[in-house]
Short mmCIF file of C-alpha atoms in Angstrom, two decimals:
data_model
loop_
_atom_site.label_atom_id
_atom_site.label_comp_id
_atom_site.label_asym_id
_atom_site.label_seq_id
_atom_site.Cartn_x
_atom_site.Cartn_y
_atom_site.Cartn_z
CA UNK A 77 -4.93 -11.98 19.25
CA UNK A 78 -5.82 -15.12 21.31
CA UNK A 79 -2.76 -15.49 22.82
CA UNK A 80 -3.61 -13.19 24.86
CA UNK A 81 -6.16 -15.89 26.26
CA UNK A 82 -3.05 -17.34 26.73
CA UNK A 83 -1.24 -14.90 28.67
CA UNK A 84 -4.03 -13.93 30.75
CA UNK A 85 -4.75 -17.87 31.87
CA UNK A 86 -1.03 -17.61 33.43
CA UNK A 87 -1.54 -14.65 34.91
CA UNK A 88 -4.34 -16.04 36.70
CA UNK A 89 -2.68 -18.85 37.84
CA UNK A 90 0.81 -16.40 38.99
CA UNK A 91 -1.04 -13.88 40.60
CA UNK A 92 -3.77 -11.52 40.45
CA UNK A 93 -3.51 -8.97 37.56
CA UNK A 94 -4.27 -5.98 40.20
CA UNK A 95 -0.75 -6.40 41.67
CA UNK A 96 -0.14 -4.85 38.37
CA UNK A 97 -2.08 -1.50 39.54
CA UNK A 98 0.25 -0.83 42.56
CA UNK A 99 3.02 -0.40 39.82
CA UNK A 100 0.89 1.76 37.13
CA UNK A 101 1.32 5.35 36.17
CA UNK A 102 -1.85 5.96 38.24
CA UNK A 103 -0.84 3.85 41.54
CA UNK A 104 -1.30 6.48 44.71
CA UNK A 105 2.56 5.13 46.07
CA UNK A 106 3.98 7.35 42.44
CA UNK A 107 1.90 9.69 43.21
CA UNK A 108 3.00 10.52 46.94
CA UNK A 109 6.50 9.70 45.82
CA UNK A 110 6.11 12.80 43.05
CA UNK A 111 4.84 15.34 45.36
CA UNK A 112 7.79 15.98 48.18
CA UNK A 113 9.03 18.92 46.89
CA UNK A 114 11.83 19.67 49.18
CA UNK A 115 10.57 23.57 49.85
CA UNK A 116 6.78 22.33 50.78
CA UNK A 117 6.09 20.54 54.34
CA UNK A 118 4.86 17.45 54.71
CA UNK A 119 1.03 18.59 55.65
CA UNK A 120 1.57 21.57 54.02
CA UNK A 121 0.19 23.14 50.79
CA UNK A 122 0.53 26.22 48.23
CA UNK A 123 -1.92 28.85 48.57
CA UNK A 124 -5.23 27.61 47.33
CA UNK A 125 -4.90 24.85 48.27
CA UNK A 126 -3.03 23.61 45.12
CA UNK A 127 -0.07 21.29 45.32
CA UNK A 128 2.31 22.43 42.53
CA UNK A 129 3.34 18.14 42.16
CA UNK A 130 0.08 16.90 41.73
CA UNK A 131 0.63 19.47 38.69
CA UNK A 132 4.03 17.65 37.72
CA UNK A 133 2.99 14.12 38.54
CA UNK A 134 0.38 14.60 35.30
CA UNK A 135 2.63 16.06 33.03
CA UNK A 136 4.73 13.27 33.40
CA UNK A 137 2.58 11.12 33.42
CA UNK A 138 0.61 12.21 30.23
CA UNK A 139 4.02 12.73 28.52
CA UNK A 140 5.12 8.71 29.55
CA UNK A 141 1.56 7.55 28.18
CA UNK A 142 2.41 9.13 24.98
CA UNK A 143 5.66 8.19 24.80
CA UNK A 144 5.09 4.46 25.44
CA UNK A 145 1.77 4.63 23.19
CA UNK A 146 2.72 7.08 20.10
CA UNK A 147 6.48 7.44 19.99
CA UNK A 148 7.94 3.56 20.93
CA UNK A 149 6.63 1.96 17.86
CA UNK A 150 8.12 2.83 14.31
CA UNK A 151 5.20 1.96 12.05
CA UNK A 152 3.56 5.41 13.49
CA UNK A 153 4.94 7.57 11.48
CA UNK A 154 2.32 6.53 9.12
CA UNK A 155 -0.66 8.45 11.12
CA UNK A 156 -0.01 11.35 9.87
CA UNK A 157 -1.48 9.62 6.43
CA UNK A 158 -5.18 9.52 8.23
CA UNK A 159 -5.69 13.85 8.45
CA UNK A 160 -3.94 13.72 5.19
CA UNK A 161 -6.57 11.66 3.75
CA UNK A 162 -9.14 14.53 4.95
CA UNK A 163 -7.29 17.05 3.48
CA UNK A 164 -7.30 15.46 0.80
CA UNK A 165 -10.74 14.81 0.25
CA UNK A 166 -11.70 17.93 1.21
CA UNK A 167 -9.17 20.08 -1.41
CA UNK A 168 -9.26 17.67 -4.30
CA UNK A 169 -12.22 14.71 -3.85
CA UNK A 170 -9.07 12.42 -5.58
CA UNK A 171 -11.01 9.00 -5.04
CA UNK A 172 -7.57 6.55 -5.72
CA UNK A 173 -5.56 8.97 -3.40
CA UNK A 174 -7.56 9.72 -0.36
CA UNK A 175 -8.18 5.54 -0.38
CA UNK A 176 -3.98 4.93 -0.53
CA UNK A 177 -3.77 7.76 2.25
CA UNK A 178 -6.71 6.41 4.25
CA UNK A 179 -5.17 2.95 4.14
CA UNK A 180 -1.88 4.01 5.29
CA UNK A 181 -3.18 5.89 7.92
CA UNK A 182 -5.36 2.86 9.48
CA UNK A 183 -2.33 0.46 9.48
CA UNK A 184 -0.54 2.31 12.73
CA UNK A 185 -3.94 2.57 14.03
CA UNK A 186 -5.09 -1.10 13.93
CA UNK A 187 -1.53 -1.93 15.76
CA UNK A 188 -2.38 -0.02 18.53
CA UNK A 189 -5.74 -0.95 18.83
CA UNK A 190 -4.38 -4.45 19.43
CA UNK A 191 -1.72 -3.13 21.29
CA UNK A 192 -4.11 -1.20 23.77
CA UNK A 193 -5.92 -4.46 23.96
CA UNK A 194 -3.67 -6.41 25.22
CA UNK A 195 -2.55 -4.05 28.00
CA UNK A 196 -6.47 -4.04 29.19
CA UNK A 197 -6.56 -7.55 28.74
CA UNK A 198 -3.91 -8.03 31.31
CA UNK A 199 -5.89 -6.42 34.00
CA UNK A 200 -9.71 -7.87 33.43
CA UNK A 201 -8.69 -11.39 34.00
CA UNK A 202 -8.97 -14.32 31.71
CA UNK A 203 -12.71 -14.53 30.79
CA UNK A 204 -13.32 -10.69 30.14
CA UNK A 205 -9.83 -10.64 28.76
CA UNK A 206 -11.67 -13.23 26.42
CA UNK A 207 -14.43 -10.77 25.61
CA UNK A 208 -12.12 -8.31 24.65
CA UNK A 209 -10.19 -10.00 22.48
CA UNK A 210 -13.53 -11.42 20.56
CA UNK A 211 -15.08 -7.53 20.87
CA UNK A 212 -11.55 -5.87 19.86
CA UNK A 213 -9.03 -8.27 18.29
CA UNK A 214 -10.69 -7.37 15.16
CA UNK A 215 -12.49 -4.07 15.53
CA UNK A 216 -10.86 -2.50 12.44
CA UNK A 217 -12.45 -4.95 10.05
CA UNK A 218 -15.89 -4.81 11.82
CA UNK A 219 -15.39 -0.92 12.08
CA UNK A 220 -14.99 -0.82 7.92
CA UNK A 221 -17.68 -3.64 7.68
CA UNK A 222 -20.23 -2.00 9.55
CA UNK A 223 -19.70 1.45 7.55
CA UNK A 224 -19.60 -0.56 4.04
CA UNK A 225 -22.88 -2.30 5.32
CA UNK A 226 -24.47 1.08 6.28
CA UNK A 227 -23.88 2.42 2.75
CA UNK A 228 -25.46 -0.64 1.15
CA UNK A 229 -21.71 -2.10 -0.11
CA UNK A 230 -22.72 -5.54 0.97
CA UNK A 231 -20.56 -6.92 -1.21
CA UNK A 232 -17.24 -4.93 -0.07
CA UNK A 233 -18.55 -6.41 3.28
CA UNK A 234 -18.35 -10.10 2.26
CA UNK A 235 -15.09 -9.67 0.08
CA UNK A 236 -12.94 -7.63 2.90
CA UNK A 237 -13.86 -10.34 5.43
CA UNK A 238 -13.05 -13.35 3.50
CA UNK A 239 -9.88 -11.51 2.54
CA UNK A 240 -8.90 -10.82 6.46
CA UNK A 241 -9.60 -15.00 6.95
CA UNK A 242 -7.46 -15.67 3.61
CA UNK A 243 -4.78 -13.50 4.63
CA UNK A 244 -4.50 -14.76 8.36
CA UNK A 245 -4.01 -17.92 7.04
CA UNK A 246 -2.18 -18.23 4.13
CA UNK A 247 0.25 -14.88 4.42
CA UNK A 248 0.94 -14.10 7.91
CA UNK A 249 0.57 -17.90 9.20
CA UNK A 250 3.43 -18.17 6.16
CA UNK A 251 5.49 -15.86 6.87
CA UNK A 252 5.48 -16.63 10.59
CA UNK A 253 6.69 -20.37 9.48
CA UNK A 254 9.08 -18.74 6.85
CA UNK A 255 11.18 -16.36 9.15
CA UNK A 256 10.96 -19.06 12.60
CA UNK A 257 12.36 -21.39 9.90
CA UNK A 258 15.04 -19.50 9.02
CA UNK A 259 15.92 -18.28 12.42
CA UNK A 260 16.01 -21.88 13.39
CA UNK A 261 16.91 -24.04 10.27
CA UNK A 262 18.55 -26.70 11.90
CA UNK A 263 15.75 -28.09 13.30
CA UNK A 264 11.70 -28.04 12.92
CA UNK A 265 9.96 -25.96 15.25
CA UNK A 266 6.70 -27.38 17.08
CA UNK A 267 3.55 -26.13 18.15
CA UNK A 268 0.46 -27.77 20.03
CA UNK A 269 -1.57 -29.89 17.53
CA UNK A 270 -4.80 -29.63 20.77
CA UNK A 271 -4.96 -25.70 19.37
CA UNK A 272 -4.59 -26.35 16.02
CA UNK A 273 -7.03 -28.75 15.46
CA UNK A 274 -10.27 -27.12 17.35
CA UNK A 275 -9.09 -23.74 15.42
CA UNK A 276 -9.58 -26.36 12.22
CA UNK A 277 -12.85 -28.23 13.23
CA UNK A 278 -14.06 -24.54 13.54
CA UNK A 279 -12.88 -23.10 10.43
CA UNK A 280 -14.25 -25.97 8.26
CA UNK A 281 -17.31 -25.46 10.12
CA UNK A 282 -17.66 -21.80 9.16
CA UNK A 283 -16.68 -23.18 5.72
CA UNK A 284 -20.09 -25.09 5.89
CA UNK A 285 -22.02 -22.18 7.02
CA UNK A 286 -20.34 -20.33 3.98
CA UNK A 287 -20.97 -23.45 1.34
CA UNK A 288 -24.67 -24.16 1.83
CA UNK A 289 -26.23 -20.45 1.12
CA UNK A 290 -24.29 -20.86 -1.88
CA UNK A 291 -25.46 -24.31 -3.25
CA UNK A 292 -28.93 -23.68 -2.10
CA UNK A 293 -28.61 -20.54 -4.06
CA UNK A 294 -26.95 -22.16 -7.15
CA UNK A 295 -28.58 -25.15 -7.45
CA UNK A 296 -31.91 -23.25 -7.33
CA UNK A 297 -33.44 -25.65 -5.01
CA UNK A 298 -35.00 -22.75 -3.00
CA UNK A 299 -38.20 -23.51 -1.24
CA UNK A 300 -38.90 -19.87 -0.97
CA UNK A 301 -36.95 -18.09 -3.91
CA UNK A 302 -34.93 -14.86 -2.45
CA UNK A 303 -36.21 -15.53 1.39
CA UNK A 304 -35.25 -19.37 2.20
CA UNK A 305 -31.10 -18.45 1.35
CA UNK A 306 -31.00 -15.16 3.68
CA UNK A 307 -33.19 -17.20 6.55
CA UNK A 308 -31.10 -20.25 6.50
CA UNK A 309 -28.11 -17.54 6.43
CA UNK A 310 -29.53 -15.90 9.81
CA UNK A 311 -29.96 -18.95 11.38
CA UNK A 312 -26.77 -20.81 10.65
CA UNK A 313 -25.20 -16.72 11.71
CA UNK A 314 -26.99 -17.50 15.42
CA UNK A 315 -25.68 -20.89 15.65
CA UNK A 316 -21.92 -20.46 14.64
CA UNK A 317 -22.05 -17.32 17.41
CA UNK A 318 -23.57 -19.80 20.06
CA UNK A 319 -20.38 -21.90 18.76
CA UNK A 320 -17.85 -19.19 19.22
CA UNK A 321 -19.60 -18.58 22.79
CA UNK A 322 -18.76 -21.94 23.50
CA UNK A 323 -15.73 -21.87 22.24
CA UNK A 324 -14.62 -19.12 24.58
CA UNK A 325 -16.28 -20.77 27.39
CA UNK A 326 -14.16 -23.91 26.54
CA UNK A 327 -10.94 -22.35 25.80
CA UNK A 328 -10.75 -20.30 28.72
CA UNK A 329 -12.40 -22.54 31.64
CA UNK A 330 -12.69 -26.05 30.75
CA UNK A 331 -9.52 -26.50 28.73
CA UNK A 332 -6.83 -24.29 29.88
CA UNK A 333 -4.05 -26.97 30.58
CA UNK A 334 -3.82 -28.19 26.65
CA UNK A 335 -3.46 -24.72 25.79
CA UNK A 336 -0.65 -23.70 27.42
CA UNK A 337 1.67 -22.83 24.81
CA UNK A 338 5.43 -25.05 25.33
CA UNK A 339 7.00 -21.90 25.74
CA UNK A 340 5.36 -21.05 29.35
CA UNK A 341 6.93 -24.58 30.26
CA UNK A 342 10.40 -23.93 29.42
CA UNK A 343 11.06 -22.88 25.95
CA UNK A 344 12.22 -25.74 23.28
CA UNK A 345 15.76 -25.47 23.83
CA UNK A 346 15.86 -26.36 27.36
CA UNK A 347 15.86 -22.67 28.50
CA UNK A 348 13.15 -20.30 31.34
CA UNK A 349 11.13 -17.96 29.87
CA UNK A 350 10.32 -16.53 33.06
CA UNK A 351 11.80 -13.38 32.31
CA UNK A 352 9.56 -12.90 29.25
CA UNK A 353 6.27 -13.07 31.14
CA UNK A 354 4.56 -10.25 29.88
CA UNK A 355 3.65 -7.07 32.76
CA UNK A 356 1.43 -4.23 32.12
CA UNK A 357 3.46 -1.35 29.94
CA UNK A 358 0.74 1.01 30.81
CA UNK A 359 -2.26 1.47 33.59
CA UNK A 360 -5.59 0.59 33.20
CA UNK A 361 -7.43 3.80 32.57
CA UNK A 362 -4.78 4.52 30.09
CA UNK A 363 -5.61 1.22 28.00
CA UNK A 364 -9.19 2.36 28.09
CA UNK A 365 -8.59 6.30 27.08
CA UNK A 366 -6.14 4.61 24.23
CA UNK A 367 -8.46 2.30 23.32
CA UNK A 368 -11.24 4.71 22.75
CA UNK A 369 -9.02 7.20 20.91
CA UNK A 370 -7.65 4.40 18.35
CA UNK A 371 -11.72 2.91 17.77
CA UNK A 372 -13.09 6.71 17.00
CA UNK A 373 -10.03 7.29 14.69
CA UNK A 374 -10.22 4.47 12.92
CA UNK A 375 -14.17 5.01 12.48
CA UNK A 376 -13.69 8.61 10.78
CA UNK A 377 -11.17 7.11 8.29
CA UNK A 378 -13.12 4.11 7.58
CA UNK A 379 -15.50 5.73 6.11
CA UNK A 380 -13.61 8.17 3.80
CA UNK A 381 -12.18 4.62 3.03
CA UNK A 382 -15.14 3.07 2.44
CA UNK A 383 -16.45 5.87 0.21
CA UNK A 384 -13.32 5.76 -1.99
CA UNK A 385 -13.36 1.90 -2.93
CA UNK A 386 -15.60 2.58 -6.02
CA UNK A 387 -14.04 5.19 -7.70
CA UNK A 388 -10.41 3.83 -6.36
CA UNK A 389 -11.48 0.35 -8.79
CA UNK A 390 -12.45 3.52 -11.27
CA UNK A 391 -9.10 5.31 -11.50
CA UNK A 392 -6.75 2.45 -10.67
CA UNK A 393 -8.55 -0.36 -13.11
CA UNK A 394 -8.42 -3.10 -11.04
CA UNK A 395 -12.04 -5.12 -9.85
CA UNK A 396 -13.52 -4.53 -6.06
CA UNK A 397 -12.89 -7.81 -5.66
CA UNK A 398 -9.37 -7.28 -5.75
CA UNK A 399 -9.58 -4.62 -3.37
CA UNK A 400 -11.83 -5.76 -0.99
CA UNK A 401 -9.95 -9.34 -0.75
CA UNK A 402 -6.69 -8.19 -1.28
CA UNK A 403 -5.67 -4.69 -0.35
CA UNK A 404 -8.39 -4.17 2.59
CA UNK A 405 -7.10 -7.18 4.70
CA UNK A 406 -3.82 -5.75 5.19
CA UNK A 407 -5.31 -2.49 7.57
CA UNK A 408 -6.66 -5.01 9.84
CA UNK A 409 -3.44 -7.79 9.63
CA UNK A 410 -0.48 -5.16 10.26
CA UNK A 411 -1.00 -5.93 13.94
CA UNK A 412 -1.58 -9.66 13.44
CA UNK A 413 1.18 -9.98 10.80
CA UNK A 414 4.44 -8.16 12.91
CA UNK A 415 3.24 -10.14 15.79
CA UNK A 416 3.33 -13.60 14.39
CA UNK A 417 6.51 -13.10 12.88
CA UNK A 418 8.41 -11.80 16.09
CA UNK A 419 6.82 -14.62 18.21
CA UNK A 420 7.85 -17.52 15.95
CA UNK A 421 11.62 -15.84 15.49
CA UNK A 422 11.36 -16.22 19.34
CA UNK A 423 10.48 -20.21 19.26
CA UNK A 424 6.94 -19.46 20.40
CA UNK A 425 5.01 -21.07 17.62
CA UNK A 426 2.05 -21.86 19.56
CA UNK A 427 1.31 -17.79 20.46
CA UNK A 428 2.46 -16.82 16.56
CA UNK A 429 -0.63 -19.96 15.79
CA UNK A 430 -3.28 -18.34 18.09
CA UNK A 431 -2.57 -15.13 16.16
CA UNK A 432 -2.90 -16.30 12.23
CA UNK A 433 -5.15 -18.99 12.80
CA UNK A 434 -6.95 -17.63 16.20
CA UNK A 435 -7.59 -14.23 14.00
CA UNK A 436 -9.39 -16.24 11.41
CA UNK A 437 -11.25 -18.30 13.79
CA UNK A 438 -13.03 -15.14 15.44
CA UNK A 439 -13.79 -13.41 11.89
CA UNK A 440 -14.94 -16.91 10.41
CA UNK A 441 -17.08 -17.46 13.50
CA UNK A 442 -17.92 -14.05 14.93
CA UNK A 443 -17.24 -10.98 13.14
CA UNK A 444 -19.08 -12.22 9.86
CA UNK A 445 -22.03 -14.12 11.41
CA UNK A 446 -22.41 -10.67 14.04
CA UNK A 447 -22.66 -8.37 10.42
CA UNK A 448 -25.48 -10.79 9.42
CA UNK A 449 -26.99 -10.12 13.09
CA UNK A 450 -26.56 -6.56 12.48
CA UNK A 451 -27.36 -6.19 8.78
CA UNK A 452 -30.81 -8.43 10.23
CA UNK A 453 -30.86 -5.56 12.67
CA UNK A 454 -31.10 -2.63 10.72
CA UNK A 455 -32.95 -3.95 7.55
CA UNK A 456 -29.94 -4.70 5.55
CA UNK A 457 -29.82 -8.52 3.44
CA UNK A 458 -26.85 -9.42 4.30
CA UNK A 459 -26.30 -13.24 4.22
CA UNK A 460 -23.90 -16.02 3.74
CA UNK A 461 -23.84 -16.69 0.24
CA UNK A 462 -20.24 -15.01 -0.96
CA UNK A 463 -20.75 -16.50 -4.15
CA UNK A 464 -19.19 -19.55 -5.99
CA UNK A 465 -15.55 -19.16 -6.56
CA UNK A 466 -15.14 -16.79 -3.18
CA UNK A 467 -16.37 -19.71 -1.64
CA UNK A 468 -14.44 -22.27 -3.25
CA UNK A 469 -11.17 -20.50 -2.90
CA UNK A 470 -12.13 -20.14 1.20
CA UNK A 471 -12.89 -24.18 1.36
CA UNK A 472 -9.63 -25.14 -0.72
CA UNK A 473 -7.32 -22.74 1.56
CA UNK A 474 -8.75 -24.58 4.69
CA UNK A 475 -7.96 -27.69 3.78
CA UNK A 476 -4.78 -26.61 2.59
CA UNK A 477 -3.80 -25.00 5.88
CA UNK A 478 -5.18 -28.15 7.74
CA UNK A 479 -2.76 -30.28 6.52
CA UNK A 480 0.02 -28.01 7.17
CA UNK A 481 -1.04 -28.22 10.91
CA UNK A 482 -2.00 -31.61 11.30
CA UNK A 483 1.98 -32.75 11.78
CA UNK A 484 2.58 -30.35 14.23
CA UNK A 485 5.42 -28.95 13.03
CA UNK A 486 6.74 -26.27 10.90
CA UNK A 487 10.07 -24.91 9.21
CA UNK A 488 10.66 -22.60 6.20
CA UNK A 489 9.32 -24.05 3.37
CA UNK A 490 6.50 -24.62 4.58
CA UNK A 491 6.03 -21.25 5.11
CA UNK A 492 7.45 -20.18 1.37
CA UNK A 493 4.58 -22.13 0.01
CA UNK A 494 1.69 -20.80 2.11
CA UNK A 495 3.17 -17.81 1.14
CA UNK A 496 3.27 -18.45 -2.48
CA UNK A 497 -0.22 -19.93 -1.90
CA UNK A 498 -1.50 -16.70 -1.17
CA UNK A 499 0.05 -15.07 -4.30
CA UNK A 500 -1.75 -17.46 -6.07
CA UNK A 501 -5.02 -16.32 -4.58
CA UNK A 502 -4.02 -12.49 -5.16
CA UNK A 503 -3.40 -13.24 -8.63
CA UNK A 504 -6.24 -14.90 -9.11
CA UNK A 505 -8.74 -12.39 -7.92
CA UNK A 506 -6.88 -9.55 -9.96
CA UNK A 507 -8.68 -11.45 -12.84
CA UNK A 508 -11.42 -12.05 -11.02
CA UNK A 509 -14.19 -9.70 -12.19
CA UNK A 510 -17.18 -9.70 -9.51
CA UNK A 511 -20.45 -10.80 -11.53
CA UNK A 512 -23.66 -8.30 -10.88
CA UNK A 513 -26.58 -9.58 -9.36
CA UNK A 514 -29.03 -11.45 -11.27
CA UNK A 515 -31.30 -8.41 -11.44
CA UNK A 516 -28.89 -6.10 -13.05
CA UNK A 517 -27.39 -9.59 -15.19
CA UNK A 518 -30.29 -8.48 -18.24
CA UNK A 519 -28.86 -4.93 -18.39
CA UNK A 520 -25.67 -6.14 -19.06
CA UNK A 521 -23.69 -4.93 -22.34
CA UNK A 522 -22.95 -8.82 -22.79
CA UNK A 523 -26.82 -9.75 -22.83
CA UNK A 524 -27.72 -7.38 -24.32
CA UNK A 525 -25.13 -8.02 -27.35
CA UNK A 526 -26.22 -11.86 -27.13
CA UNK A 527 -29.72 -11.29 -27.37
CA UNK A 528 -28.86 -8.84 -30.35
CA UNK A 529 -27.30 -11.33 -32.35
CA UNK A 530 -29.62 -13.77 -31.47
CA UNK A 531 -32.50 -11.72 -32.59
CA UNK A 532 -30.44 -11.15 -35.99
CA UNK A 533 -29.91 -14.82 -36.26
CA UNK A 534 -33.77 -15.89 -35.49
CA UNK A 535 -35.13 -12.87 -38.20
CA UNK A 536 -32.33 -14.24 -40.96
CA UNK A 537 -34.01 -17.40 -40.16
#
């Protein structure tokens, strides 16, 4: 989603983005153009004072909105999944079904969330363009966060996160290298190592806002037992969003030159991309009816979703962990994942990086540090600590990832084995079983079967 930072900084610099207006589905020159009617005058008026092509000017333009919106993208014939999912629940209560629908349903959704983005975007200029993109570029997983955190799922809230930030990274940042390779195997492709390494420096620092919760917690070195983890957890949350702040604020106005992606310069093989310059597919007030349609529809599924995970892991036999790292991450990547791939089969690495590793950057550095905020908020303990091997697995697939980037330079294998990275992940929490907390640890069967035998052992004794 950040190349849309990007795009925005070169509108600025080409020309103001409400020259876009004068050409929009709302602009007053369509609408005088729609209502000559050859059999009314040019003052003149039906009775009533009603103008029968103001009437036709609306139907055509509310049947181009939904045309351009609903009907020019093929991955939406998978809404009619999300009132499925209802029905569903309503008839039957079928936990593993109404989560498969429910998930199906989002994935069109989440693209044109994105996709509604971007058009706004294009009109607000580069630093509330910015704000968008940090507010909306992942709405879907703070939409199912915020629900999973107002039923007390925590823990879905932690796992689905780090599983967005895994998947960013490792699966569409792979296959984006994997099909540009392809495309182009006779030579590597290059990006801008500037991006790449500030999206780094800021994902290993979320890494350290992740890793000392955990050791504190661990290590049982807490000055305060059960208070100092979720306070140093708030506070690291504030600082890593006065980071992200800044990191906006840098991005956009200090350092826009470096970030130019090479593409905007003249693509890598010597051609103009001029006539790829992106323009405004729909108007303003459209992007922001569209945009509020797709964020209330993907708030009524999430939480049927949300309210299926448990008895989903029931009926299917596979761990929340699984679910929540796995499965969940791929509603909010559809958009993330088609775009990444058609942008780096189009030699424009540097936009297809701002999407993998720009998407992981704002959920590393916003998204979870606002849940804490929130969670802080509304009474809820949410805090940093996503356990031992969660956290592990996120510091090993940074520094993974960071070498990849540090050569500036990409072709397919590379891509194959961040993809086959991520498999390894996958697999790995499939037999990854989530341990309880420490309070429910002496109900366990297991304990309680220890302490059984241990019992026998001692009275044998």
């Amino acid at each position: 989603m950040d190349r849309n930072l990007q795009v925005m900084g070169t509108l600025a610099q080409n020309g103001s983005p409400h020259e876009f207006e004068e050409q929009s589905l709302f602009s007053p020159e369509l609408g005088t153009q729609k209502m000559q009617p050859g059999h009314i005058s040019e003052y003149g008026s039906a009775p009533g004072g009603f103008q029968p092509g103001v009437s036709k000017m609306w139907r055509n333009v509310v049947y181009k909105s939904i045309k351009t919106v609903i009907f020019s993208n093929k991955l939406n014939v998978l809404i009619p999944f999300g009132p499925l999912a209802i029905l569903v629940h309503i008839l039957t209560g079928h936990n593993g079904l109404v989560f498969l629908l429910s998930l199906l349903g989002i994935i069109p959704l989440a693209e044109r969330l994105g996709y509604a983005t971007e058009q706004l975007a294009l009109y607000t200029g580069p630093t509330i363009g910015g704000l968008l993109n940090a507010t909306f570029g992942n709405a879907t997983e703070l939409i199912i966060a915020i629900y999973a955190m107002r039923n007390g799922m925590l823990r879905v809230v932690q796992l689905s996160l780090l599983g967005s930030i895994l998947s960013n990274m490792l699966l569409v940042l792979g296959c984006a290298f994997f099909c540009g390779g392809l495309v182009f195997y006779r030579k590597e492709q290059v990006f801008n190592k500037a991006t790449a390494t500030v999206n780094s420096g800021l994902l290993l620092m979320a890494v350290m806002g992740l890793l000392f919760p955990a050791v504190l917690h661990y290590t049982h070195t807490e000055v305060h037992y059960g208070k100092s983890e979720l306070a140093l957890s708030r506070f690291s949350s504030c600082i890593m969003l006065g980071v992200y702040a800044a990191y906006l604020f840098f991005q956009l106005k200090t350092q826009k030159d470096p970030y130019i992606p090479l593409s905007e310069e003249g693509s890598q093989n010597g051609e103009s991309d001029n006539d790829d310059d992106e323009t405004p597919e729909i108007s303003k007030w459209e992007s922001v009816f569209w945009l509020s349609i797709m964020t209330a529809w993907i708030s009524i599924l999430s939480e049927y979703l949300v309210d299926a995970i448990e008895g989903t892991s029931q009926t299917w036999n596979i761990p929340i962990s699984f679910i929540g790292v796995i499965l969940l991450p791929i509603v909010g990547n559809a958009a993330e994942h088609a775009g990444a791939i058609m942008f780096a089969m189009k030699d424009k690495l540097d936009i297809s990086l701002g999407i993998a590793i720009g998407s992981s950057t704002q959920i590393s550095m916003f998204v979870i540090p606002f849940c804490v905020v929130v969670g802080w908020i509304v009474g809820q303990p949410m805090d940093l600590n996503f356990r031992l091997f969660e956290t592990a697995t996120l510091f090993i697939t940074v520094i993974v990832v960071a070498f990849f980037l540090q050569e500036g330079s990409s072709n397919y294998f590379k891509g194959l084995m961040l993809i086959l990275c991520y498999v390894i992940v996958a697999a790995s929490f499939f037999v990854h079983e989530d341990p309880p907390p420490e309070g429910q640890l002496l109900h366990s069967p297991f304990v309680a079967f220890q302490s059984n035998n241990l019992s026998s052992t001692e009275h044998l004794g």
